Amino acid sequence: MKNLLIIFITLFLFYSCKIYQKVNLPAQEGISGYTGYFDSTTKEIAQLNKSKLIVYDGETQFYPRSKELKWGLAMSGGGIRSAAVNIGAIKALYDLKILDSIQIMSSVSGGGYALGWFFSNEFQNKNNRLGSTFLDDEIFINELCQLREKGNMMKVPTMLRVFFNSPNRAFQSYQNGIQRTFINKKSWNLKLNDYKSTTGIKKPYFIINSTIQSKKNNDWLSSLYESTPYHQGNPEIGFLINDNNTPVTLEKAITSSGAALKFKLVQNYPNHSDSIKSNYIPLSDGGHSENLGAIALIRRGVKNIIIIDAEHNKKLSFDGYKILKEQLKKELSLNFSIPEIDNFIANNKTQLEKSIYKGTVKSIFLEPDYLKEPLIINIFYMKMSLPESIEAVFSNNTVINRGNILKESVHCNIENNLERDSDFYALSAAWTKSYSNWLNNKSKWRFVNYKFPHTTTADQSFYTDQFSAFVGLGYIQTTELKDFIK
């Protein structure tokens, strides 16, 4: 009997768990920083950096407006919670007219759900203003209503079935959930390179980040795997150019980026690199390396980067920020600092004062003429939380009362509900306050570690009021960018 049980468990594990082999990766060759005063060294580093960035030359033809990247958006991992926050953030950027300036977007895991929602809709928007066919107020209300209805993406019974499914079936079930919930049906199964040929106003370029499962002591930067409309890979292992023979779709790249359960969801991509001695490249969740999606933009030298950090940090420990800061210093000699956040962490504070914080990544020498100023990247950092500035909004009776009235009157099949520019802000505030108060006052939810907004990423099944609250939070927090960006 004991032997039969061992055989059964062995067969189940063989059927249910993903068999993959970690690979050895080459040393990273990313851009480097330098803070000394020796002219010859500075010039040498600048020349080396310039040569390293040549790997991105092929994709520059797809950057909107200019080969020089001035504005980028990074959307963190965090499952469906992050997706909702980032969708709210995208709506806020649209209303602030900042979205028009975004040339490149980068996502990880749940942030990729939001990226997939944006680009699958934008692919159908041929010649209008970026986002106008689904981000204008009345249209967005309908979009949000549909998202809320489908937000129950992976119900508990479905997740349990997936857990016992074969790895391929589990991955397909996860991909189907993402596709059904976030991808515009007219854009299902489009290959990544289909986005190269969009007509009319040029769309932002995008990057979906995954992690190569590599052996210990391999460089951090080498394990970051980028999927873009033009190519796949990274500067260290090289890039595979997407063509009609490259079968990766938008939803598959997003699903690979969110493959958190390595024993179940790792995908073996065909190896295109001479530097990896394996037939396949095993890819898992991008959050297994860098969960903010920022490093892909920093490596490209984007001058201004907006980071939407929707990670689960119950005690506001800023884990993703710390990892990015540490690894940029360790592997690239780059100094990343947001002074107010550093001070917050050092003093063990528990509540932020505001939503947006500004910092820099420096100093990156890119010009062989070393007398020129090095590149300094501006970082605008939004941390998902309930800071004092948001609590002040919750205390504003004029805003909340207006929002509560709109909550009762806004329906999915009624247009022109919103009468003025501030109405969606009021509606977002009411959604967020109502759900936050309900959740945080329920002892049973506190018992299982649920406290708005830092609820577990394992919850991939959102209900209507829950989804609206996170979209609303992303919206009202991101609108604080108006105080930084003119």
Tab-separated table of C-alpha atoms in Angstrom:
chain	number	residue	atom	x	y	z
A	1	MET	CA	0.000	0.000	0.000
A	2	LYS	CA	2.814	2.379	0.895
A	3	ASN	CA	4.564	1.685	-2.398
A	4	LEU	CA	1.363	2.336	-4.336
A	5	LEU	CA	0.962	5.671	-2.562
A	6	ILE	CA	4.529	6.655	-3.434
A	7	ILE	CA	3.935	5.692	-7.073
A	8	PHE	CA	0.693	7.705	-7.150
A	9	ILE	CA	2.368	10.807	-5.667
A	10	THR	CA	5.295	10.455	-8.085
A	11	LEU	CA	2.968	10.183	-11.088
A	12	PHE	CA	0.900	13.123	-9.889
A	13	LEU	CA	3.983	15.316	-9.434
A	14	PHE	CA	5.277	14.288	-12.853
A	15	TYR	CA	1.920	15.157	-14.430
A	16	SER	CA	1.174	18.278	-12.425
A	17	CYS	CA	4.545	20.000	-11.994
A	18	LYS	CA	6.602	21.767	-14.617
A	19	ILE	CA	9.935	20.162	-15.403
A	20	TYR	CA	12.476	22.741	-16.484
A	21	GLN	CA	16.187	23.337	-16.164
A	22	LYS	CA	17.718	26.595	-15.037
A	23	VAL	CA	20.261	28.034	-17.457
A	24	ASN	CA	23.609	29.768	-17.140
A	25	LEU	CA	23.573	33.387	-18.329
A	26	PRO	CA	26.382	35.636	-19.561
A	27	ALA	CA	27.648	38.599	-17.552
A	28	GLN	CA	25.561	41.746	-17.965
A	29	GLU	CA	26.610	44.477	-20.363
A	30	GLY	CA	24.180	47.223	-19.367
A	31	ILE	CA	24.991	50.913	-19.269
A	32	SER	CA	27.217	51.971	-16.395
A	33	GLY	CA	27.601	55.007	-14.187
A	34	TYR	CA	30.632	56.782	-12.858
A	35	THR	CA	30.990	59.328	-10.082
A	36	GLY	CA	34.733	60.023	-10.155
A	37	TYR	CA	36.720	62.874	-11.634
A	38	PHE	CA	39.126	61.247	-14.065
A	39	ASP	CA	38.423	62.537	-17.553
A	40	SER	CA	39.889	59.569	-19.427
A	41	THR	CA	37.796	57.087	-17.422
A	42	THR	CA	34.634	59.110	-17.960
A	43	LYS	CA	35.233	59.244	-21.690
A	44	GLU	CA	35.914	55.517	-21.861
A	45	ILE	CA	32.686	54.710	-20.008
A	46	ALA	CA	30.697	57.059	-22.240
A	47	GLN	CA	32.029	55.368	-25.370
A	48	LEU	CA	31.306	51.930	-23.909
A	49	ASN	CA	27.743	52.917	-22.937
A	50	LYS	CA	27.056	54.292	-26.396
A	51	SER	CA	28.187	51.033	-27.990
A	52	LYS	CA	26.054	48.952	-25.613
A	53	LEU	CA	22.881	50.852	-26.517
A	54	ILE	CA	23.283	50.002	-30.198
A	55	VAL	CA	21.278	46.822	-29.527
A	56	TYR	CA	18.157	48.994	-29.260
A	57	ASP	CA	18.708	50.818	-32.562
A	58	GLY	CA	16.354	48.535	-34.494
A	59	GLU	CA	13.359	49.373	-32.326
A	60	THR	CA	13.837	53.160	-32.440
A	61	GLN	CA	11.989	53.313	-35.778
A	62	PHE	CA	8.820	52.458	-33.832
A	63	TYR	CA	9.155	55.121	-31.146
A	64	PRO	CA	6.478	57.810	-31.606
A	65	ARG	CA	7.573	61.350	-32.450
A	66	SER	CA	11.303	60.952	-31.843
A	67	LYS	CA	14.122	58.422	-31.424
A	68	GLU	CA	14.922	60.254	-28.216
A	69	LEU	CA	12.761	58.834	-25.433
A	70	LYS	CA	11.560	61.638	-23.188
A	71	TRP	CA	8.633	59.998	-21.370
A	72	GLY	CA	7.980	56.441	-20.240
A	73	LEU	CA	5.490	54.643	-17.995
A	74	ALA	CA	6.391	51.633	-15.809
A	75	MET	CA	3.552	49.498	-14.386
A	76	SER	CA	4.396	47.138	-11.542
A	77	GLY	CA	3.312	43.598	-10.831
A	78	GLY	CA	0.617	42.747	-8.328
A	79	GLY	CA	-2.016	40.629	-10.081
A	80	ILE	CA	-5.500	41.943	-10.746
A	81	ARG	CA	-5.067	44.529	-7.967
A	82	SER	CA	-2.179	46.102	-9.882
A	83	ALA	CA	-4.122	45.888	-13.144
A	84	ALA	CA	-7.012	47.893	-11.685
A	85	VAL	CA	-4.718	50.525	-10.129
A	86	ASN	CA	-2.787	50.906	-13.385
A	87	ILE	CA	-5.952	51.229	-15.458
A	88	GLY	CA	-7.007	54.055	-13.138
A	89	ALA	CA	-3.550	55.587	-13.529
A	90	ILE	CA	-3.753	55.418	-17.332
A	91	LYS	CA	-7.141	57.162	-17.214
A	92	ALA	CA	-5.655	59.891	-14.995
A	93	LEU	CA	-2.702	60.374	-17.375
A	94	TYR	CA	-5.187	60.703	-20.220
A	95	ASP	CA	-7.236	63.339	-18.391
A	96	LEU	CA	-4.072	65.231	-17.409
A	97	LYS	CA	-2.974	65.116	-21.089
A	98	ILE	CA	0.262	63.437	-20.036
A	99	LEU	CA	-0.574	60.201	-21.862
A	100	ASP	CA	-0.099	62.007	-25.182
A	101	SER	CA	3.589	62.425	-24.287
A	102	ILE	CA	4.217	58.795	-23.296
A	103	GLN	CA	6.450	57.156	-25.907
A	104	ILE	CA	7.128	53.828	-24.225
A	105	MET	CA	5.394	51.618	-21.642
A	106	SER	CA	6.887	48.793	-19.601
A	107	SER	CA	4.986	46.264	-17.492
A	108	VAL	CA	5.403	43.304	-15.170
A	109	SER	CA	2.801	40.654	-14.309
A	110	GLY	CA	-0.467	42.368	-13.243
A	111	GLY	CA	0.724	45.634	-14.763
A	112	GLY	CA	0.785	43.663	-18.005
A	113	TYR	CA	-2.956	42.998	-17.699
A	114	ALA	CA	-3.447	46.771	-17.820
A	115	LEU	CA	-0.970	47.096	-20.686
A	116	GLY	CA	-2.844	44.387	-22.601
A	117	TRP	CA	-6.139	46.165	-21.976
A	118	PHE	CA	-4.679	49.437	-23.228
A	119	PHE	CA	-2.976	48.158	-26.373
A	120	SER	CA	-5.697	45.717	-27.405
A	121	ASN	CA	-8.124	48.665	-27.334
A	122	GLU	CA	-5.654	51.073	-28.882
A	123	PHE	CA	-4.994	48.652	-31.747
A	124	GLN	CA	-8.596	49.241	-32.836
A	125	ASN	CA	-8.139	53.036	-32.551
A	126	LYS	CA	-6.724	53.935	-35.934
A	127	ASN	CA	-6.523	57.695	-36.370
A	128	ASN	CA	-7.881	59.341	-33.246
A	129	ARG	CA	-6.110	60.853	-30.263
A	130	LEU	CA	-4.284	58.232	-28.227
A	131	GLY	CA	-6.836	56.514	-25.988
A	132	SER	CA	-9.803	58.623	-27.053
A	133	THR	CA	-11.964	55.688	-28.171
A	134	PHE	CA	-11.974	54.099	-24.712
A	135	LEU	CA	-10.686	56.686	-22.195
A	136	ASP	CA	-13.128	59.564	-22.722
A	137	ASP	CA	-15.399	59.729	-19.661
A	138	GLU	CA	-18.651	58.236	-20.929
A	139	ILE	CA	-16.890	55.525	-22.951
A	140	PHE	CA	-14.564	54.697	-20.062
A	141	ILE	CA	-17.519	54.229	-17.713
A	142	ASN	CA	-18.830	51.545	-20.067
A	143	GLU	CA	-15.368	50.008	-20.369
A	144	LEU	CA	-15.059	49.910	-16.602
A	145	CYS	CA	-18.484	48.343	-16.213
A	146	GLN	CA	-17.410	45.531	-18.531
A	147	LEU	CA	-14.133	45.080	-16.660
A	148	ARG	CA	-15.965	44.941	-13.336
A	149	GLU	CA	-18.324	42.268	-14.638
A	150	LYS	CA	-15.377	40.169	-15.848
A	151	GLY	CA	-13.124	40.957	-12.870
A	152	ASN	CA	-13.916	37.586	-11.311
A	153	MET	CA	-11.053	36.331	-13.470
A	154	MET	CA	-9.892	33.267	-11.542
A	155	LYS	CA	-12.500	32.056	-9.045
A	156	VAL	CA	-11.336	29.808	-6.204
A	157	PRO	CA	-12.749	26.594	-7.780
A	158	THR	CA	-11.004	27.492	-11.048
A	159	MET	CA	-7.710	28.115	-9.239
A	160	LEU	CA	-7.989	24.759	-7.463
A	161	ARG	CA	-8.610	22.974	-10.760
A	162	VAL	CA	-5.659	24.787	-12.296
A	163	PHE	CA	-3.473	23.687	-9.394
A	164	PHE	CA	-4.167	20.019	-10.214
A	165	ASN	CA	-4.026	20.456	-13.996
A	166	SER	CA	-1.005	19.669	-16.127
A	167	PRO	CA	1.359	22.658	-16.520
A	168	ASN	CA	0.294	23.305	-20.126
A	169	ARG	CA	-3.410	23.242	-19.252
A	170	ALA	CA	-2.773	25.443	-16.201
A	171	PHE	CA	-0.945	28.023	-18.320
A	172	GLN	CA	-3.693	27.933	-20.948
A	173	SER	CA	-6.389	28.422	-18.296
A	174	TYR	CA	-4.508	31.411	-16.862
A	175	GLN	CA	-4.012	32.875	-20.345
A	176	ASN	CA	-7.696	32.392	-21.162
A	177	GLY	CA	-8.644	34.274	-17.994
A	178	ILE	CA	-6.414	37.217	-18.904
A	179	GLN	CA	-7.638	37.209	-22.498
A	180	ARG	CA	-11.301	37.020	-21.552
A	181	THR	CA	-11.022	39.729	-18.883
A	182	PHE	CA	-8.620	42.314	-20.273
A	183	ILE	CA	-8.007	41.839	-24.000
A	184	ASN	CA	-10.372	43.495	-26.482
A	185	LYS	CA	-12.078	40.614	-28.276
A	186	LYS	CA	-11.299	42.128	-31.673
A	187	SER	CA	-7.596	41.964	-30.770
A	188	TRP	CA	-7.456	38.367	-29.547
A	189	ASN	CA	-4.460	36.313	-30.729
A	190	LEU	CA	-2.621	39.174	-32.399
A	191	LYS	CA	1.105	38.502	-32.578
A	192	LEU	CA	3.488	40.970	-30.995
A	193	ASN	CA	4.804	42.106	-34.363
A	194	ASP	CA	1.261	43.007	-35.498
A	195	TYR	CA	1.664	46.160	-33.392
A	196	LYS	CA	4.533	47.359	-35.580
A	197	SER	CA	2.210	48.144	-38.455
A	198	THR	CA	-0.456	50.253	-36.752
A	199	THR	CA	-1.481	53.236	-38.845
A	200	GLY	CA	-2.336	56.839	-38.011
A	201	ILE	CA	-0.892	58.386	-34.865
A	202	LYS	CA	2.065	56.307	-33.727
A	203	LYS	CA	1.346	54.323	-30.604
A	204	PRO	CA	3.723	54.086	-27.661
A	205	TYR	CA	6.236	51.274	-27.861
A	206	PHE	CA	5.805	48.613	-25.177
A	207	ILE	CA	7.867	46.111	-23.190
A	208	ILE	CA	6.507	43.083	-21.309
A	209	ASN	CA	9.036	41.811	-18.762
A	210	SER	CA	9.593	38.199	-17.696
A	211	THR	CA	12.400	36.468	-15.799
A	212	ILE	CA	14.776	33.830	-17.153
A	213	GLN	CA	15.137	31.044	-14.626
A	214	SER	CA	18.894	31.089	-14.192
A	215	LYS	CA	21.417	29.449	-11.924
A	216	LYS	CA	22.674	31.070	-8.741
A	217	ASN	CA	25.204	33.891	-8.952
A	218	ASN	CA	24.120	34.868	-12.468
A	219	ASP	CA	23.870	38.615	-13.013
A	220	TRP	CA	20.524	40.217	-12.249
A	221	LEU	CA	20.290	42.209	-15.492
A	222	SER	CA	20.976	39.136	-17.593
A	223	SER	CA	17.844	37.414	-16.264
A	224	LEU	CA	15.417	40.157	-17.350
A	225	TYR	CA	13.677	39.056	-20.552
A	226	GLU	CA	11.887	41.651	-22.684
A	227	SER	CA	9.045	40.949	-25.132
A	228	THR	CA	8.334	43.899	-27.434
A	229	PRO	CA	6.627	44.480	-30.796
A	230	TYR	CA	10.043	44.376	-32.489
A	231	HIS	CA	12.049	41.705	-30.663
A	232	GLN	CA	12.491	39.427	-27.637
A	233	GLY	CA	15.463	38.908	-25.345
A	234	ASN	CA	17.847	41.290	-23.630
A	235	PRO	CA	21.141	43.050	-24.425
A	236	GLU	CA	23.169	40.294	-22.736
A	237	ILE	CA	21.766	37.215	-24.517
A	238	GLY	CA	20.806	39.075	-27.700
A	239	PHE	CA	17.431	39.614	-29.345
A	240	LEU	CA	15.205	37.516	-31.575
A	241	ILE	CA	13.473	39.720	-34.161
A	242	ASN	CA	9.711	39.112	-34.277
A	243	ASP	CA	8.313	38.080	-37.635
A	244	ASN	CA	5.400	36.039	-38.930
A	245	ASN	CA	7.149	32.875	-37.779
A	246	THR	CA	7.335	34.105	-34.187
A	247	PRO	CA	4.157	32.759	-32.564
A	248	VAL	CA	4.126	34.883	-29.390
A	249	THR	CA	0.856	36.755	-28.931
A	250	LEU	CA	0.210	39.720	-26.660
A	251	GLU	CA	-1.737	37.586	-24.191
A	252	LYS	CA	0.906	34.838	-24.106
A	253	ALA	CA	3.670	37.353	-23.329
A	254	ILE	CA	1.515	38.862	-20.563
A	255	THR	CA	0.734	35.408	-19.125
A	256	SER	CA	4.432	34.476	-19.107
A	257	SER	CA	5.150	37.762	-17.337
A	258	GLY	CA	2.665	36.772	-14.617
A	259	ALA	CA	3.769	33.139	-14.210
A	260	ALA	CA	4.341	33.365	-10.469
A	261	LEU	CA	3.998	29.622	-9.763
A	262	LYS	CA	7.271	28.403	-11.215
A	263	PHE	CA	6.511	24.710	-10.702
A	264	LYS	CA	3.288	25.147	-12.672
A	265	LEU	CA	3.460	28.070	-15.107
A	266	VAL	CA	7.048	28.397	-16.363
A	267	GLN	CA	7.121	28.518	-20.166
A	268	ASN	CA	10.002	27.126	-22.213
A	269	TYR	CA	10.643	29.527	-25.095
A	270	PRO	CA	12.870	28.339	-27.976
A	271	ASN	CA	16.451	29.464	-27.380
A	272	HIS	CA	17.757	31.988	-29.913
A	273	SER	CA	20.976	32.852	-28.088
A	274	ASP	CA	24.427	31.390	-28.679
A	275	SER	CA	25.369	32.420	-25.144
A	276	ILE	CA	22.873	29.971	-23.536
A	277	LYS	CA	23.692	26.272	-23.739
A	278	SER	CA	20.146	24.952	-23.796
A	279	ASN	CA	17.384	24.263	-26.290
A	280	TYR	CA	14.960	26.419	-24.339
A	281	ILE	CA	14.796	29.597	-22.279
A	282	PRO	CA	12.586	29.026	-19.192
A	283	LEU	CA	10.527	32.137	-18.415
A	284	SER	CA	8.579	32.969	-15.269
A	285	ASP	CA	7.018	36.021	-13.587
A	286	GLY	CA	8.859	39.284	-14.230
A	287	GLY	CA	8.501	39.989	-10.522
A	288	HIS	CA	11.010	37.233	-9.799
A	289	SER	CA	13.653	39.757	-10.846
A	290	GLU	CA	12.430	43.371	-11.056
A	291	ASN	CA	8.782	43.936	-10.197
A	292	LEU	CA	8.438	47.629	-11.114
A	293	GLY	CA	9.139	47.319	-14.838
A	294	ALA	CA	11.517	50.268	-14.579
A	295	ILE	CA	14.876	48.763	-15.518
A	296	ALA	CA	13.893	48.276	-19.188
A	297	LEU	CA	13.210	52.023	-19.425
A	298	ILE	CA	16.342	53.000	-17.517
A	299	ARG	CA	18.492	50.875	-19.832
A	300	ARG	CA	17.039	52.739	-22.789
A	301	GLY	CA	17.855	56.097	-21.206
A	302	VAL	CA	14.248	57.353	-21.004
A	303	LYS	CA	14.596	60.851	-19.554
A	304	ASN	CA	11.394	60.937	-17.489
A	305	ILE	CA	9.836	57.789	-16.053
A	306	ILE	CA	6.515	57.504	-14.218
A	307	ILE	CA	6.449	54.408	-11.980
A	308	ILE	CA	3.116	53.065	-10.754
A	309	ASP	CA	4.012	50.831	-7.811
A	310	ALA	CA	1.001	48.658	-6.923
A	311	GLU	CA	2.962	45.999	-5.064
A	312	HIS	CA	1.592	44.445	-1.893
A	313	ASN	CA	3.539	46.132	0.939
A	314	LYS	CA	1.264	46.078	3.964
A	315	LYS	CA	3.777	48.039	6.063
A	316	LEU	CA	4.863	50.224	3.132
A	317	SER	CA	8.263	48.569	3.077
A	318	PHE	CA	8.889	49.631	-0.549
A	319	ASP	CA	10.372	46.254	-1.470
A	320	GLY	CA	10.413	46.877	-5.236
A	321	TYR	CA	12.011	50.291	-4.742
A	322	LYS	CA	14.740	48.829	-2.512
A	323	ILE	CA	15.546	46.032	-4.981
A	324	LEU	CA	15.771	48.440	-7.915
A	325	LYS	CA	17.932	50.849	-5.922
A	326	GLU	CA	20.280	48.114	-4.715
A	327	GLN	CA	20.715	46.388	-8.073
A	328	LEU	CA	21.235	49.606	-10.033
A	329	LYS	CA	24.076	50.441	-7.650
A	330	LYS	CA	25.513	46.924	-7.551
A	331	GLU	CA	25.517	46.081	-11.261
A	332	LEU	CA	25.480	49.455	-13.020
A	333	SER	CA	27.043	51.846	-10.512
A	334	LEU	CA	23.986	54.059	-10.910
A	335	ASN	CA	22.642	56.122	-8.025
A	336	PHE	CA	18.863	55.854	-7.673
A	337	SER	CA	17.361	57.967	-4.956
A	338	ILE	CA	14.019	59.443	-4.003
A	339	PRO	CA	14.987	61.416	-0.881
A	340	GLU	CA	11.530	61.580	0.683
A	341	ILE	CA	11.013	57.833	0.295
A	342	ASP	CA	14.488	57.116	1.667
A	343	ASN	CA	13.638	59.274	4.670
A	344	PHE	CA	10.275	57.511	5.092
A	345	ILE	CA	11.985	54.099	5.144
A	346	ALA	CA	14.807	55.208	7.451
A	347	ASN	CA	12.370	56.589	10.028
A	348	ASN	CA	10.024	53.573	9.959
A	349	LYS	CA	7.007	55.720	9.172
A	350	THR	CA	3.656	54.080	8.532
A	351	GLN	CA	1.736	56.617	6.431
A	352	LEU	CA	2.857	58.625	3.438
A	353	GLU	CA	2.026	62.306	3.159
A	354	LYS	CA	1.190	62.248	-0.557
A	355	SER	CA	0.951	59.952	-3.559
A	356	ILE	CA	3.745	61.128	-5.870
A	357	TYR	CA	7.440	61.469	-5.092
A	358	LYS	CA	10.211	62.676	-7.378
A	359	GLY	CA	13.753	61.366	-7.547
A	360	THR	CA	16.577	60.644	-9.985
A	361	VAL	CA	18.744	57.945	-11.494
A	362	LYS	CA	22.248	59.279	-12.174
A	363	SER	CA	24.917	59.641	-13.505
A	364	ILE	CA	24.851	57.976	-16.931
A	365	PHE	CA	27.553	59.060	-19.377
A	366	LEU	CA	26.422	58.468	-22.949
A	367	GLU	CA	28.402	61.021	-24.962
A	368	PRO	CA	32.075	60.406	-25.780
A	369	ASP	CA	32.525	64.149	-25.375
A	370	TYR	CA	32.836	63.786	-21.608
A	371	LEU	CA	32.540	67.527	-21.059
A	372	LYS	CA	28.823	67.221	-21.753
A	373	GLU	CA	26.464	66.727	-18.855
A	374	PRO	CA	25.663	63.062	-18.047
A	375	LEU	CA	22.112	61.804	-18.442
A	376	ILE	CA	20.029	62.218	-15.298
A	377	ILE	CA	16.711	60.345	-15.383
A	378	ASN	CA	13.783	61.895	-13.526
A	379	ILE	CA	11.604	59.390	-11.674
A	380	PHE	CA	8.004	60.221	-10.706
A	381	TYR	CA	7.010	57.506	-8.236
A	382	MET	CA	3.436	56.671	-7.233
A	383	LYS	CA	3.057	54.204	-4.372
A	384	MET	CA	-0.370	52.562	-4.027
A	385	SER	CA	-1.502	53.521	-0.525
A	386	LEU	CA	-3.871	55.740	1.435
A	387	PRO	CA	-1.626	58.726	2.167
A	388	GLU	CA	-2.681	61.809	4.078
A	389	SER	CA	-3.515	63.588	0.808
A	390	ILE	CA	-6.088	60.897	-0.065
A	391	GLU	CA	-7.594	60.919	3.427
A	392	ALA	CA	-8.047	64.675	2.971
A	393	VAL	CA	-10.031	63.928	-0.196
A	394	PHE	CA	-12.157	61.435	1.758
A	395	SER	CA	-12.906	64.206	4.263
A	396	ASN	CA	-14.025	66.635	1.565
A	397	ASN	CA	-17.822	66.407	1.824
A	398	THR	CA	-18.363	68.329	-1.418
A	399	VAL	CA	-16.334	65.813	-3.419
A	400	ILE	CA	-17.671	62.696	-1.660
A	401	ASN	CA	-21.308	63.808	-1.763
A	402	ARG	CA	-21.018	64.508	-5.473
A	403	GLY	CA	-19.374	61.125	-5.952
A	404	ASN	CA	-22.101	59.316	-4.010
A	405	ILE	CA	-24.778	60.945	-6.162
A	406	LEU	CA	-22.935	59.814	-9.288
A	407	LYS	CA	-22.574	56.283	-7.879
A	408	GLU	CA	-26.347	56.042	-7.791
A	409	SER	CA	-26.877	57.550	-11.251
A	410	VAL	CA	-24.046	56.071	-13.298
A	411	HIS	CA	-25.134	52.964	-15.144
A	412	CYS	CA	-23.435	50.990	-17.871
A	413	ASN	CA	-26.141	51.640	-20.439
A	414	ILE	CA	-26.574	55.380	-19.783
A	415	GLU	CA	-24.342	57.940	-21.488
A	416	ASN	CA	-23.524	61.529	-20.499
A	417	ASN	CA	-23.674	60.804	-16.770
A	418	LEU	CA	-20.679	63.033	-16.053
A	419	GLU	CA	-21.264	66.747	-16.430
A	420	ARG	CA	-17.917	68.323	-15.590
A	421	ASP	CA	-14.222	67.501	-15.516
A	422	SER	CA	-14.135	66.873	-11.774
A	423	ASP	CA	-16.985	64.343	-11.834
A	424	PHE	CA	-14.882	61.271	-12.523
A	425	TYR	CA	-12.515	62.336	-9.741
A	426	ALA	CA	-15.466	62.592	-7.323
A	427	LEU	CA	-16.834	59.243	-8.488
A	428	SER	CA	-13.402	57.613	-7.991
A	429	ALA	CA	-13.104	59.078	-4.496
A	430	ALA	CA	-16.551	57.790	-3.527
A	431	TRP	CA	-15.829	54.301	-4.879
A	432	THR	CA	-12.532	54.140	-3.026
A	433	LYS	CA	-13.745	55.539	0.284
A	434	SER	CA	-16.838	53.324	0.365
A	435	TYR	CA	-14.987	50.060	-0.278
A	436	SER	CA	-12.019	51.008	1.906
A	437	ASN	CA	-14.262	51.751	4.878
A	438	TRP	CA	-16.232	48.551	4.380
A	439	LEU	CA	-13.170	46.283	4.088
A	440	ASN	CA	-11.037	47.856	6.804
A	441	ASN	CA	-13.868	47.781	9.339
A	442	LYS	CA	-14.502	44.059	8.922
A	443	SER	CA	-12.552	42.086	11.505
A	444	LYS	CA	-12.850	38.843	9.515
A	445	TRP	CA	-10.941	40.384	6.617
A	446	ARG	CA	-8.268	41.812	8.908
A	447	PHE	CA	-7.857	38.302	10.304
A	448	VAL	CA	-6.850	36.961	6.854
A	449	ASN	CA	-4.508	39.884	6.217
A	450	TYR	CA	-6.863	41.919	4.020
A	451	LYS	CA	-6.502	45.641	4.488
A	452	PHE	CA	-7.237	48.080	1.701
A	453	PRO	CA	-5.342	48.671	-0.491
A	454	HIS	CA	-2.711	46.071	0.402
A	455	THR	CA	-4.718	42.914	-0.212
A	456	THR	CA	-3.007	39.694	-1.224
A	457	THR	CA	-1.829	39.270	-4.820
A	458	ALA	CA	-3.031	35.662	-4.670
A	459	ASP	CA	-6.598	36.993	-4.979
A	460	GLN	CA	-7.209	36.923	-8.744
A	461	SER	CA	-10.963	37.259	-8.397
A	462	PHE	CA	-12.349	40.778	-7.902
A	463	TYR	CA	-15.972	41.773	-7.434
A	464	THR	CA	-17.523	44.907	-8.920
A	465	ASP	CA	-17.130	47.320	-5.997
A	466	GLN	CA	-13.640	45.979	-5.295
A	467	PHE	CA	-12.478	46.541	-8.878
A	468	SER	CA	-13.973	50.045	-8.991
A	469	ALA	CA	-12.230	50.972	-5.727
A	470	PHE	CA	-8.775	50.052	-7.005
A	471	VAL	CA	-9.340	51.796	-10.348
A	472	GLY	CA	-10.546	54.838	-8.415
A	473	LEU	CA	-7.528	54.769	-6.121
A	474	GLY	CA	-5.128	54.578	-9.068
A	475	TYR	CA	-6.943	57.506	-10.637
A	476	ILE	CA	-7.015	59.919	-7.699
A	477	GLN	CA	-3.444	59.100	-6.655
A	478	THR	CA	-2.040	59.603	-10.160
A	479	THR	CA	-3.817	62.953	-10.586
A	480	GLU	CA	-1.342	64.323	-8.035
A	481	LEU	CA	1.176	64.321	-10.903
A	482	LYS	CA	-0.308	67.636	-11.958
A	483	ASP	CA	1.657	69.236	-9.124
A	484	PHE	CA	4.933	68.029	-10.699
A	485	ILE	CA	4.382	68.106	-14.456
A	486	LYS	CA	3.328	71.152	-16.362
